[in-house]
Coordinates of N, CA and C in Angstrom, one line a residue:
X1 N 0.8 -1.2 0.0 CA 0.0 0.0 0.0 C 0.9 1.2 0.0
X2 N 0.5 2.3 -1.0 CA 1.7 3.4 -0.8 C 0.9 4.6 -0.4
X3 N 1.5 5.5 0.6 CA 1.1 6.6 1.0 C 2.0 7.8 0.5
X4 N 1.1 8.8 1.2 CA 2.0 10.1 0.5 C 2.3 10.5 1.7
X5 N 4.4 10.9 1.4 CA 5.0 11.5 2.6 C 5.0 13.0 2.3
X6 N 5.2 13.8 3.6 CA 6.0 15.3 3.1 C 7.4 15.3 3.3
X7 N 7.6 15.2 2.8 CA 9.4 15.3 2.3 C 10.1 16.4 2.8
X8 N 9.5 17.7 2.4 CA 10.5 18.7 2.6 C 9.6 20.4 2.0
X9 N 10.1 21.1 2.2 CA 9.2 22.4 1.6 C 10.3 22.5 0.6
X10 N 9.2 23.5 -0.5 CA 10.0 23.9 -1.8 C 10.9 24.7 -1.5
X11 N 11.1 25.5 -0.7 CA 12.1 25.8 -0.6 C 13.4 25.8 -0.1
X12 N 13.3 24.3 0.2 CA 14.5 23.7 0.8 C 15.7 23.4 -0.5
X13 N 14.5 23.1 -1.5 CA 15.5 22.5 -3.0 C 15.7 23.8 -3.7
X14 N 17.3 24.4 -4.0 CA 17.5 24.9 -4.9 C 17.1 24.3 -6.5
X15 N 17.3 25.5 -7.2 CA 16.4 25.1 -8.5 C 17.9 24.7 -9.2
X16 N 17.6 23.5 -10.0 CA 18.8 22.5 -10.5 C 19.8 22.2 -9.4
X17 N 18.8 21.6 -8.4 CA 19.6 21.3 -7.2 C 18.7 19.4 -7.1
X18 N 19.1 19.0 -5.8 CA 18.7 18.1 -4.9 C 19.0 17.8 -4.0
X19 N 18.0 17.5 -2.8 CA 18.4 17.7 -1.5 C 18.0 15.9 -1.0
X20 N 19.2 15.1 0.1 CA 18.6 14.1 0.5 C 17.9 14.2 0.9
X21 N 16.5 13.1 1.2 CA 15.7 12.6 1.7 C 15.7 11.3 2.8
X22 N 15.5 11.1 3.9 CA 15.5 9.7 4.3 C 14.2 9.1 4.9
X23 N 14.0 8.7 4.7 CA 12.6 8.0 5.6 C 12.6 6.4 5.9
X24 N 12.5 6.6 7.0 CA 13.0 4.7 7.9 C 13.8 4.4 7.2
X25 N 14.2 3.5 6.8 CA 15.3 2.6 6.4 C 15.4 3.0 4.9
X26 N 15.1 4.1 4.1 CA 15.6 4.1 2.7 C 15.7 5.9 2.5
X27 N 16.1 5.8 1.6 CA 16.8 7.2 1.2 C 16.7 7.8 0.1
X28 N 16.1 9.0 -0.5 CA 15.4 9.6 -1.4 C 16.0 10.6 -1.6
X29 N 16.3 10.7 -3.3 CA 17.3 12.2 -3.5 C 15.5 13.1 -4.1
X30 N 15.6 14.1 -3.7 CA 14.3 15.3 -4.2 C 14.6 16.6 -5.4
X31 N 14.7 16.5 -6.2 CA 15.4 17.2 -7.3 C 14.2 18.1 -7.8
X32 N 14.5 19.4 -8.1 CA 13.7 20.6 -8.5 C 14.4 21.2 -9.9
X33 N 13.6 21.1 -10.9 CA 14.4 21.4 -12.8 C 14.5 22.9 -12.4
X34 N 15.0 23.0 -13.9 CA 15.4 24.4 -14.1 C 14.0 25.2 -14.3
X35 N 12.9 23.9 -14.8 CA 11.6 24.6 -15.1 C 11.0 24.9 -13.8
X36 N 11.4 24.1 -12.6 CA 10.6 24.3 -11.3 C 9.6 23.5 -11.2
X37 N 10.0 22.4 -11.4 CA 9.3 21.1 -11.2 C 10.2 20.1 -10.4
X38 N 9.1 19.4 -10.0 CA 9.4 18.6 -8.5 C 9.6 16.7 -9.0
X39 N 11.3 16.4 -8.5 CA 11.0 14.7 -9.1 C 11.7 13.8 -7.8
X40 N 11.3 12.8 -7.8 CA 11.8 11.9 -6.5 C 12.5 10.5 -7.0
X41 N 13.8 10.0 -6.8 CA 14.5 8.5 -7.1 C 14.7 8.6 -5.8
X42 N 15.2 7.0 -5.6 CA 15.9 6.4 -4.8 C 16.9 7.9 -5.3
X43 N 17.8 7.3 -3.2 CA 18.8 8.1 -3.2 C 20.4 7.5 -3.1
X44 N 20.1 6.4 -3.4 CA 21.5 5.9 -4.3 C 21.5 5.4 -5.3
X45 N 22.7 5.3 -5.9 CA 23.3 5.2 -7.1 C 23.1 3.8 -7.5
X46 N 22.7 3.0 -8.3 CA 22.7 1.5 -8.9 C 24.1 1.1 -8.7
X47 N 24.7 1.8 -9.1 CA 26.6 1.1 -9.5 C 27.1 0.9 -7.9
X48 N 27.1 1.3 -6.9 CA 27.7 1.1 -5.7 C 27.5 2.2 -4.7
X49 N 25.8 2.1 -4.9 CA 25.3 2.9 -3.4 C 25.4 3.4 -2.7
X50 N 25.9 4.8 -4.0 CA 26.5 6.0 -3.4 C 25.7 6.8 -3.1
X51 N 25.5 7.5 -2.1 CA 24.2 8.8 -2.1 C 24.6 9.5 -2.9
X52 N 23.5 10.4 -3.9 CA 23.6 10.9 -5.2 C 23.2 12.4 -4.4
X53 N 23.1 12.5 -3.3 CA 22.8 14.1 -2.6 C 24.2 15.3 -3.4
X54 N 25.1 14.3 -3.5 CA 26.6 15.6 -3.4 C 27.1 15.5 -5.3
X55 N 25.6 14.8 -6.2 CA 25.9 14.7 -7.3 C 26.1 16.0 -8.0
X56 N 26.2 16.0 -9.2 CA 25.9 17.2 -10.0 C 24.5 17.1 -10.8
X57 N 23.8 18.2 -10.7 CA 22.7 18.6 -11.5 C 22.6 19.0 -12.7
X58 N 22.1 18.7 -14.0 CA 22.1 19.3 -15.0 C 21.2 19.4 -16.0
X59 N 20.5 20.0 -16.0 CA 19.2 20.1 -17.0 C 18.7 18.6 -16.4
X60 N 17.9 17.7 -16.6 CA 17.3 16.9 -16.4 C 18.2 15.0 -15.8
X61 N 19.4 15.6 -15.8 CA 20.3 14.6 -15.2 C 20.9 14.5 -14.3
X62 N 20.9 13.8 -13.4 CA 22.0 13.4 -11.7 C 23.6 12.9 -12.5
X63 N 24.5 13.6 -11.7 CA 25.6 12.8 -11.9 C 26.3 12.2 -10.7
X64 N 26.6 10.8 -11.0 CA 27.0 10.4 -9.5 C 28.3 10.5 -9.1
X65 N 28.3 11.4 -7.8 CA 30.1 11.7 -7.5 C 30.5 10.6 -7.7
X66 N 30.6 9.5 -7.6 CA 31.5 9.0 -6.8 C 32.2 8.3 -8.6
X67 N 31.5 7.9 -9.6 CA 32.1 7.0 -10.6 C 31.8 8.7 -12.0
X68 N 30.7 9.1 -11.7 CA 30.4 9.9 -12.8 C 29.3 9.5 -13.7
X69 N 28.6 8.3 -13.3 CA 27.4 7.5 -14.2 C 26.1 8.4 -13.8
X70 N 25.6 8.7 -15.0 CA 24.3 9.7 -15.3 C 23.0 8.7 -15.3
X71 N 22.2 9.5 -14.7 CA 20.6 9.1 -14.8 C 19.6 10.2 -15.3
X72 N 18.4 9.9 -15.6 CA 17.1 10.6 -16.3 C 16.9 10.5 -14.7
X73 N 16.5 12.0 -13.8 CA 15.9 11.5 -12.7 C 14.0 11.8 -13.2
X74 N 14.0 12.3 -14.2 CA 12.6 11.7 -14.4 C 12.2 11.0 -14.5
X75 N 12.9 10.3 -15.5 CA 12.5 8.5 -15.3 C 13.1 7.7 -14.6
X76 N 14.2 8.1 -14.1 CA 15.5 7.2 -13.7 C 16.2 6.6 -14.6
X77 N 15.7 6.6 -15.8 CA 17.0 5.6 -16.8 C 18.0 6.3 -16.6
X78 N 19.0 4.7 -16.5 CA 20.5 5.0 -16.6 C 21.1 5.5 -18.2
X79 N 22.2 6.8 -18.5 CA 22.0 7.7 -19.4 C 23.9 7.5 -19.5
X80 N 24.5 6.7 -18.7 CA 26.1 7.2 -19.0 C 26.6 5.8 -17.8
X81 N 27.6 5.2 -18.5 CA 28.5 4.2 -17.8 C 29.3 4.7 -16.7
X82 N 29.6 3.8 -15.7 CA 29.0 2.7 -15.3 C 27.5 2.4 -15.0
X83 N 26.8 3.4 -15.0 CA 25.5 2.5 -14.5 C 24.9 1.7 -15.7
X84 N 24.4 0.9 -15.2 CA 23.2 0.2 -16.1 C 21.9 0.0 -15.8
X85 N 21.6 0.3 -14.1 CA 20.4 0.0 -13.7 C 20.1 1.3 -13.8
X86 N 18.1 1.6 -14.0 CA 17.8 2.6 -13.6 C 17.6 2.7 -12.4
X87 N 17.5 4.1 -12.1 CA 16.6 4.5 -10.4 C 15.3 4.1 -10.6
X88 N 14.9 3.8 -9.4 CA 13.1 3.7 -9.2 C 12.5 5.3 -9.1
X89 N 11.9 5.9 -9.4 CA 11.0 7.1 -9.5 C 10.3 6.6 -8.7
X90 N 9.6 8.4 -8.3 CA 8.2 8.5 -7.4 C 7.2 9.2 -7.1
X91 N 6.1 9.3 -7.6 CA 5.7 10.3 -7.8 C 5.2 11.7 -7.2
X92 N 5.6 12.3 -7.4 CA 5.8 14.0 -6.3 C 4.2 14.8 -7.1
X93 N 3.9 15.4 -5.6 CA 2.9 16.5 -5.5 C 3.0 17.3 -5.1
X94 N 3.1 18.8 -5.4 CA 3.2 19.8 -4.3 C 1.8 20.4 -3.9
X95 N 2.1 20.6 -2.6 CA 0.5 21.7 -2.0 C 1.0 22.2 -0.6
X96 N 0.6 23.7 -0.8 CA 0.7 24.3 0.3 C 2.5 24.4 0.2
X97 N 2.8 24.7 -0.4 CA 4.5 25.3 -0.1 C 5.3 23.8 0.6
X98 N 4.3 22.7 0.3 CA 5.5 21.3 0.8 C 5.5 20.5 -0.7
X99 N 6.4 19.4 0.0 CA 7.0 18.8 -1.9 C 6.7 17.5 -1.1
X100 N 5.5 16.7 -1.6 CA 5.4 14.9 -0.6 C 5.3 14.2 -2.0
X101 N 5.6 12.9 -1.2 CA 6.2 12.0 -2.6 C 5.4 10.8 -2.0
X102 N 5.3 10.4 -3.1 CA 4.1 8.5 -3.4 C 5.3 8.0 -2.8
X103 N 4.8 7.0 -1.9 CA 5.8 5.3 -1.3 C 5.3 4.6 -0.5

């Protein structure tokens, strides 16, 4: 059954930014475009489960410090080697000045 969390207020995410997320035992990066729209993955990396919090941002892609392998965080597809797995996505709502995500 998935519920909707509040995550964080919009103004916690700079715009072409992402801020970690954690809730119980898993961890969610929250990423806000350059359009100013709201997107939610897992917050590690497929290749070796790196938190993607200290990645780089760029137009519609995460880059993961730690190897440099790119993701769609819209969709999560993996976009640049080493990754191969995508991220799992989630679906984000904003209301009222907070950013809550489907899980």
């Amino acid at each position: 059954m998935s519920e909707w969390i509040d995550a964080c207020s919009t103004d916690e995410v700079e715009e072409e930014d992402l801020i970690r997320f954690d809730h119980g035992d898993r961890t969610f990066a929250i990423y806000r475009s350059h359009k100013d729209e709201y997107f939610c993955t897992d917050g590690l990396c497929t290749h070796e489960q790196v938190h993607l919090e200290d990645g780089l941002v760029m137009d519609y892609i995460i880059e993961c410090p730690k190897h440099n392998g790119r993701f769609d965080y819209r969709t999560g597809e993996a976009k640049g080697a080493p990754v191969c797995v995508a991220l799992n996505t989630y679906p984000v709502k904003v209301a009222g000045g907070r950013v809550l995500i489907e899980i």
